[in-house]
CSV table of C-alpha atoms and ligand atoms in Angstrom, one decimal:
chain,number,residue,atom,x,y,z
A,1,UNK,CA,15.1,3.9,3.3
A,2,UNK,CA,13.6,6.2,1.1
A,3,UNK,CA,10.0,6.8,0.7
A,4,UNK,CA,8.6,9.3,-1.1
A,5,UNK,CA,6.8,8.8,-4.2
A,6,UNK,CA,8.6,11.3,-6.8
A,7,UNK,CA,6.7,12.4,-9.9
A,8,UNK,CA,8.8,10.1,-11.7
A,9,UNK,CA,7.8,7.1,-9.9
A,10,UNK,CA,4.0,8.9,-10.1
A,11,UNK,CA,4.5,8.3,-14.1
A,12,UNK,CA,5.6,5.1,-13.9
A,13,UNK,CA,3.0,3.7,-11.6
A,14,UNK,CA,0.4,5.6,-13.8
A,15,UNK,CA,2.2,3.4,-16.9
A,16,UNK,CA,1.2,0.6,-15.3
A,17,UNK,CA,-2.0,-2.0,-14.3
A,18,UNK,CA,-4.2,-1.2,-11.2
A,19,UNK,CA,-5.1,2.4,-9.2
A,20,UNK,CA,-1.3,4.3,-9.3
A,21,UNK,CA,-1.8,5.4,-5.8
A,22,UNK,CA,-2.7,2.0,-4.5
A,23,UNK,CA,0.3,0.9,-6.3
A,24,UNK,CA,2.7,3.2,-4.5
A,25,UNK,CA,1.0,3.1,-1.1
A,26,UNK,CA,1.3,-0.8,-1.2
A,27,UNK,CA,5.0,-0.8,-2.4
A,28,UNK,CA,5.7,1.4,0.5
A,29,UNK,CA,3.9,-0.5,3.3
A,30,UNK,CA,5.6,-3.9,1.3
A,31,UNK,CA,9.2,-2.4,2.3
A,32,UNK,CA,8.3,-1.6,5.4
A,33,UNK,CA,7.6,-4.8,6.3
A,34,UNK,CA,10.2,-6.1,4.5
A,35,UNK,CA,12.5,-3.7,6.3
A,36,UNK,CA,11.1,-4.5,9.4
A,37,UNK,CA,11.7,-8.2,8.9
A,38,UNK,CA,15.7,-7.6,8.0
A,39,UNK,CA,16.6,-5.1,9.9
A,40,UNK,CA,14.5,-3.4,12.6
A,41,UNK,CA,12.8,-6.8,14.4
A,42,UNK,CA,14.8,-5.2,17.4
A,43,UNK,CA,14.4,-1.7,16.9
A,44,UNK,CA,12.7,-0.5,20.3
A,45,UNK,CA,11.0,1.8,19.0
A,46,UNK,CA,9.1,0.8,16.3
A,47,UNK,CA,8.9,-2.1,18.3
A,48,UNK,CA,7.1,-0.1,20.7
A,49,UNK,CA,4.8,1.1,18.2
A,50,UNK,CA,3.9,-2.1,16.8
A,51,UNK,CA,2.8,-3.4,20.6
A,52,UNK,CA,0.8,-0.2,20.9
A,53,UNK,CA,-1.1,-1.0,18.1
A,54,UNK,CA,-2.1,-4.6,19.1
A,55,UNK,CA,0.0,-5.8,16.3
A,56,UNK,CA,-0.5,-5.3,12.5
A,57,UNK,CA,-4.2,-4.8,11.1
A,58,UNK,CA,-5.6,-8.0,9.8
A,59,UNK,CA,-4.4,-6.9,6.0
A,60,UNK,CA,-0.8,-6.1,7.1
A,61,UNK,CA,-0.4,-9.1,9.7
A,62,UNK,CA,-1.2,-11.5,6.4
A,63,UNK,CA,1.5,-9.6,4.6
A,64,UNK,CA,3.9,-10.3,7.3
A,65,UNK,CA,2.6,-14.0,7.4
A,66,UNK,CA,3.2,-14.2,3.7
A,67,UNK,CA,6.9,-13.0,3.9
A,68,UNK,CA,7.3,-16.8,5.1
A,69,UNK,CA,9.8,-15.3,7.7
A,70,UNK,CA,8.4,-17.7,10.8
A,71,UNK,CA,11.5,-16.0,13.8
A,72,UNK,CA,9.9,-12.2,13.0
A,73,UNK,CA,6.5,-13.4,13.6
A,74,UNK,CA,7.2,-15.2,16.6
A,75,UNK,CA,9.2,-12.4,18.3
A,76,UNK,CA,6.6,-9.8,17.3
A,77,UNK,CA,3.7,-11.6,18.5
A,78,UNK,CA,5.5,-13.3,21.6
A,79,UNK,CA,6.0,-9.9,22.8
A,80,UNK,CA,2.1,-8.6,21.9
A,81,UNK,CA,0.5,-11.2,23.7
A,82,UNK,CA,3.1,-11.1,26.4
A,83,UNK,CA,2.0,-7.3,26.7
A,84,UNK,CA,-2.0,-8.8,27.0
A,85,UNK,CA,-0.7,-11.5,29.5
A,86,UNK,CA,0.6,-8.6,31.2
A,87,UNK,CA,-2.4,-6.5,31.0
A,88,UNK,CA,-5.0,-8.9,32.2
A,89,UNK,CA,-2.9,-9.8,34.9
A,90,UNK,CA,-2.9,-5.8,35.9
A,91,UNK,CA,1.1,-6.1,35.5
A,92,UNK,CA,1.7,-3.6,33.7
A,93,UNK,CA,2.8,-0.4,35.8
A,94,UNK,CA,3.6,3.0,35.4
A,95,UNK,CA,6.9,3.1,34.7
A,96,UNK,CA,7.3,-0.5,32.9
A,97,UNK,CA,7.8,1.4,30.0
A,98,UNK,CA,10.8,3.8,30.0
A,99,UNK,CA,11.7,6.8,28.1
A,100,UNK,CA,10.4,9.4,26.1
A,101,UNK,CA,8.6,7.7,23.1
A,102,UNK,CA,7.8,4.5,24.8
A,103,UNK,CA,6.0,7.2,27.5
A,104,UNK,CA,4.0,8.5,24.8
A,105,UNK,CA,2.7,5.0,23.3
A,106,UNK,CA,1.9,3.5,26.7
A,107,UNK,CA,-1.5,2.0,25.8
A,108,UNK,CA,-4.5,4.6,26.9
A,109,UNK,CA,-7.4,3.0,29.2
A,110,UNK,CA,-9.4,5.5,26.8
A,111,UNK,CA,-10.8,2.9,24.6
A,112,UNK,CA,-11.4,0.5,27.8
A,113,UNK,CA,-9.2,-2.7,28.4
A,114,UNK,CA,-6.9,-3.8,25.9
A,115,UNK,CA,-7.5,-1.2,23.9
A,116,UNK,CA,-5.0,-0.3,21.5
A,117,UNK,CA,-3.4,3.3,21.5
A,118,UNK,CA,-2.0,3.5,18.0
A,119,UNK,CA,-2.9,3.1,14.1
A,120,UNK,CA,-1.2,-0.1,12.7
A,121,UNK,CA,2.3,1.4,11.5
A,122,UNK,CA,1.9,0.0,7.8
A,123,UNK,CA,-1.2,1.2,8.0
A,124,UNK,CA,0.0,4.5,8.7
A,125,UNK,CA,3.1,4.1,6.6
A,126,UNK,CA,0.6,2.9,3.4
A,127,UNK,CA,-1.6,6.3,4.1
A,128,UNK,CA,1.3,8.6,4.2
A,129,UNK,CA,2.9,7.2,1.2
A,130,UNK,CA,-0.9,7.4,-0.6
A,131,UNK,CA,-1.3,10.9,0.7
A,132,UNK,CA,2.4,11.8,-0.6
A,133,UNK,CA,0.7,10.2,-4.2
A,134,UNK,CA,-1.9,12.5,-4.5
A,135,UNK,CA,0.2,15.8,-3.5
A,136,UNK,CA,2.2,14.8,-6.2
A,137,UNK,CA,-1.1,13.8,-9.1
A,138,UNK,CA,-2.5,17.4,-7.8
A,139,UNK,CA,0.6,19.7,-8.1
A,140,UNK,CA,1.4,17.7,-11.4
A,141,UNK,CA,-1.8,17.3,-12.6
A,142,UNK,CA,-1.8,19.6,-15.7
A,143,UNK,CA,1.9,18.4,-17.3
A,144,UNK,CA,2.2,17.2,-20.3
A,145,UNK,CA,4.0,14.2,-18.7
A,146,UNK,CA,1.2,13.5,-16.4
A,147,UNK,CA,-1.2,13.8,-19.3
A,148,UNK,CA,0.2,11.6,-21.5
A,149,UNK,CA,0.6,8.9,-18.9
A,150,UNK,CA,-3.1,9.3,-17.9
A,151,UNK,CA,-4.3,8.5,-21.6
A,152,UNK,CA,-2.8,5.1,-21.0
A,153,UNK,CA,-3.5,3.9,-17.4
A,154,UNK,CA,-5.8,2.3,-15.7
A,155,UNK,CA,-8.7,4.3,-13.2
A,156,UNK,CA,-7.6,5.1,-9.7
A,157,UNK,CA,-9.4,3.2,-7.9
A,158,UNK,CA,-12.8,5.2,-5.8
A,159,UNK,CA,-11.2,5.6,-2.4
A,160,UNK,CA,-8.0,7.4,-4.2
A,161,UNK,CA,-10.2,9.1,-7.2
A,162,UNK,CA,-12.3,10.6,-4.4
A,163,UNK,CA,-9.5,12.5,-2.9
A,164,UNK,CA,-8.0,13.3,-5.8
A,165,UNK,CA,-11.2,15.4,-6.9
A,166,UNK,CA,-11.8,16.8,-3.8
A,167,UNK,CA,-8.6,18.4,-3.7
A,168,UNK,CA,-8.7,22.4,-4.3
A,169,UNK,CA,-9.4,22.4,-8.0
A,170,UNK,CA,-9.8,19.3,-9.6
A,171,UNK,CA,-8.1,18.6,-12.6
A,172,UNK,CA,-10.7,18.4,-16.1
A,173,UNK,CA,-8.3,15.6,-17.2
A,174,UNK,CA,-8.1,14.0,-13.9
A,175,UNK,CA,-12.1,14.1,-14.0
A,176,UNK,CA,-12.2,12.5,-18.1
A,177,UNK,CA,-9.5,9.9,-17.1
A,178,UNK,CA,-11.6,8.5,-14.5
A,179,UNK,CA,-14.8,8.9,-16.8
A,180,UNK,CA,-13.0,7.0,-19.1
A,181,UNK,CA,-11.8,4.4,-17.8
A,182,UNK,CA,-14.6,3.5,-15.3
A,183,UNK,CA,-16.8,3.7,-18.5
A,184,UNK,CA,-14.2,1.1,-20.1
A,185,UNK,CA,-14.3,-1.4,-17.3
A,186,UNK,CA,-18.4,-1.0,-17.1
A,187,UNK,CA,-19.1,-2.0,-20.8
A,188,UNK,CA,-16.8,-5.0,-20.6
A,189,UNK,CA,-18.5,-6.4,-18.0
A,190,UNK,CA,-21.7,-5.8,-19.8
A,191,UNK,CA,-20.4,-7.6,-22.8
A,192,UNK,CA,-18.9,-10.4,-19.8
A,193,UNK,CA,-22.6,-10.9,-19.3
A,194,UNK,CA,-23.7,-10.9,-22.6
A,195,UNK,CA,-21.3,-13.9,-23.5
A,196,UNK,CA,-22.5,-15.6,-20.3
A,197,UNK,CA,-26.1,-15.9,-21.7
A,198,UNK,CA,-26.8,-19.5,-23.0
A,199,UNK,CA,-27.3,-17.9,-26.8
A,200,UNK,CA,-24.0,-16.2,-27.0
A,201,UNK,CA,-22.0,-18.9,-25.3
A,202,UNK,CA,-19.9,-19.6,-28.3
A,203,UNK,CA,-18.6,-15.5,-28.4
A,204,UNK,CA,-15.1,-15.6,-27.3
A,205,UNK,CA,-14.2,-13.4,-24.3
A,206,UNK,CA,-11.4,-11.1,-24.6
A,207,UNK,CA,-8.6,-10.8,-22.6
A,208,UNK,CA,-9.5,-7.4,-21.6
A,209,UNK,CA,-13.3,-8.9,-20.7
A,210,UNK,CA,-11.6,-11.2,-18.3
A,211,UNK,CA,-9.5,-8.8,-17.0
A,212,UNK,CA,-12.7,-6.9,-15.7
A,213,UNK,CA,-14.1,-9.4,-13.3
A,214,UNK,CA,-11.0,-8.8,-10.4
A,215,UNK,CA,-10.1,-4.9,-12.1
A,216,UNK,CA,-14.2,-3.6,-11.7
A,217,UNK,CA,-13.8,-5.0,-8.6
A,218,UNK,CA,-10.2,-3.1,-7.8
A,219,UNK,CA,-11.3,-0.2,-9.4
A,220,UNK,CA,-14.0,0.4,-6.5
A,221,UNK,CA,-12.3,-1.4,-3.5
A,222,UNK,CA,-8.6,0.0,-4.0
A,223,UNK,CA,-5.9,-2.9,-3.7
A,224,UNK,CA,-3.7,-3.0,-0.8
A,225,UNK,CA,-1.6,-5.7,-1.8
A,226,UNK,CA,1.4,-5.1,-3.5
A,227,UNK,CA,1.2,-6.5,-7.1
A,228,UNK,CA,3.1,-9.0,-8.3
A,229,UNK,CA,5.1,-7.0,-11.1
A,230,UNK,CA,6.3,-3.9,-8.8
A,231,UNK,CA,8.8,-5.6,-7.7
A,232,UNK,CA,10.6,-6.2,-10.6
A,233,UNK,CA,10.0,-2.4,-11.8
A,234,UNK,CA,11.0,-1.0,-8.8
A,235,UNK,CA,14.5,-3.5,-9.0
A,236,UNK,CA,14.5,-1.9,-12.4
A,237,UNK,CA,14.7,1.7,-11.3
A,238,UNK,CA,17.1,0.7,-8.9
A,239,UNK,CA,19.3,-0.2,-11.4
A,240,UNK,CA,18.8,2.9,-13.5
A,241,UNK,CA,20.1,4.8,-10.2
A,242,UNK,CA,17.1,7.2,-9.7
A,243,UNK,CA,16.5,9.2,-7.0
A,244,UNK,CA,15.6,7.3,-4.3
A,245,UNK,CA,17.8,4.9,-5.5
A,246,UNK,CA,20.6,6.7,-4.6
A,247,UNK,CA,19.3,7.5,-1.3
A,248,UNK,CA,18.9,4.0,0.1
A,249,UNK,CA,21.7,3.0,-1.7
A,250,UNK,CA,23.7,5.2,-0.4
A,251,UNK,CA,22.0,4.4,3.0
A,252,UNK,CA,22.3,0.8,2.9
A,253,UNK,CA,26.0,0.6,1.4
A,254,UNK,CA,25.7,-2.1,-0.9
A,255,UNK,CA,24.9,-4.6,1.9
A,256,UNK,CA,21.8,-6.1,0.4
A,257,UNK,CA,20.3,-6.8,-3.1
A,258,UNK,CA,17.8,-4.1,-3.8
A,259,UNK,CA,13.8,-4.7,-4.1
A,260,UNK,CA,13.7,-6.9,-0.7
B,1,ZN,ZN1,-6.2,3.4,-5.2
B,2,ZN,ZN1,-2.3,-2.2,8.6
């Protein structure tokens, strides 16, 4: 499966609602899951990786809960608590885990008992893919593609604009875009409050006003969830044959629909 974010899918994201790096970072940790799911529930050794983490973070273990697939839960989190079992029971020996990259992820007393020795791997995956983001907003910062697509989109979000700017030499229209549009989102929730007041209750909100309460909210937090219309643009793209469209398709031979 591919995963890196190209600069076209960078323009595309950016053409579209919500941070662009959040977008991206959630579409990748989305197919991870879903790839995990369909085809690796037995791979060993992100299996391994997943029981040296404890499991999924909270975030990424509601993800999996909300892919309704009730088999890949159980056999994930038969085997973590089975490792706890294991652990409190002082069970587990050197040498119960074999080879060369279980070796390395055998849990660490470091953190004391139970501790877990890895990074949740959609975690991980979701920070790669975000860091991948940026390289590309920085290196393309100053195209005329990049530009354009900036007038039009939405904020990133802080956690994202923050490393964007801290990057080597921040971009002036990196710096405006964000002026811009957290400026946007600010005065429509001053006019939300306006239209609350008793007086102005009669002033109709606008769509946009609405829009504010969950996007100034976004626009701070970041949003790890994958939103509900990436699917559909990413099926999209598949179809169009872009790049890494012809890398996992050539990967997966035809064998399943794309977007899952
Ligand atoms: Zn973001
Ligand atoms: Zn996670």
């Amino acid at each position: 499966m591919s995963t890196e974010a190209t600069f076209e899918d960078l323009v595309d994201a950016l053409e579209r609602p919500g941070c662009a790096v959040c977008r991206l970072a959630a579409r990748r940790a989305d197919r991870m899951l879903g790839s995990y799911i369909y085809e690796h529930v037995n791979d060993v050794e992100l299996r391994a990786r997943i029981r040296a983490a404890r499991g999924f973070c909270e975030t990424h273990a509601g993800h999996l809960l909300a892919k309704l697939d009730a088999l890949a839960v159980a056999i994930t989190y038969r085997d973590i608590l089975n490792t706890l079992v294991e652990e409190l029971d002082g069970r587990l020996r050197e040498g119960a885990l074999q080879g060369g990259m279980l070796a390395r992820l055998r849990p660490r007393r470091r953190g004391g008992p139970l501790a877990a020795a890895a990074r949740c791997p959609v975690c991980e995956a979701e920070a790669q893919a975000a860091g991948r983001a940026l390289d590309v907003l920085a290196l393309h910062a100053e195209s005329a593609a990049v530009e354009a697509a900036l007038r039009g989109a939405a904020p990133l979000c802080l956690p994202h604009a923050r490393i964007a700017l801290s990057r080597g030499r921040p971009s002036a229209a990196l710096r405006e875009h964000q002026r811009r549009g957290w400026s946007a989102l600010r005065d429509r929730l001053l006019e939300f409050i306006r239209k609350s007041d008793h007086n102005h209750r009669w002033d109709k909100l606008t769509d946009a006003e609405r829009a504010a309460i969950v996007g100034g909210v976004r626009a701070v937090t970041g949003a790890r969830a994958r939103p509900g219309d990436d699917v559909r643009a990413e099926t999209r793209k598949l179809r169009r044959g872009g790049t890494n469209a012809v890398r996992a398709n050539r990967r997966r031979r035809g064998s399943r629909p794309p977007g899952g």
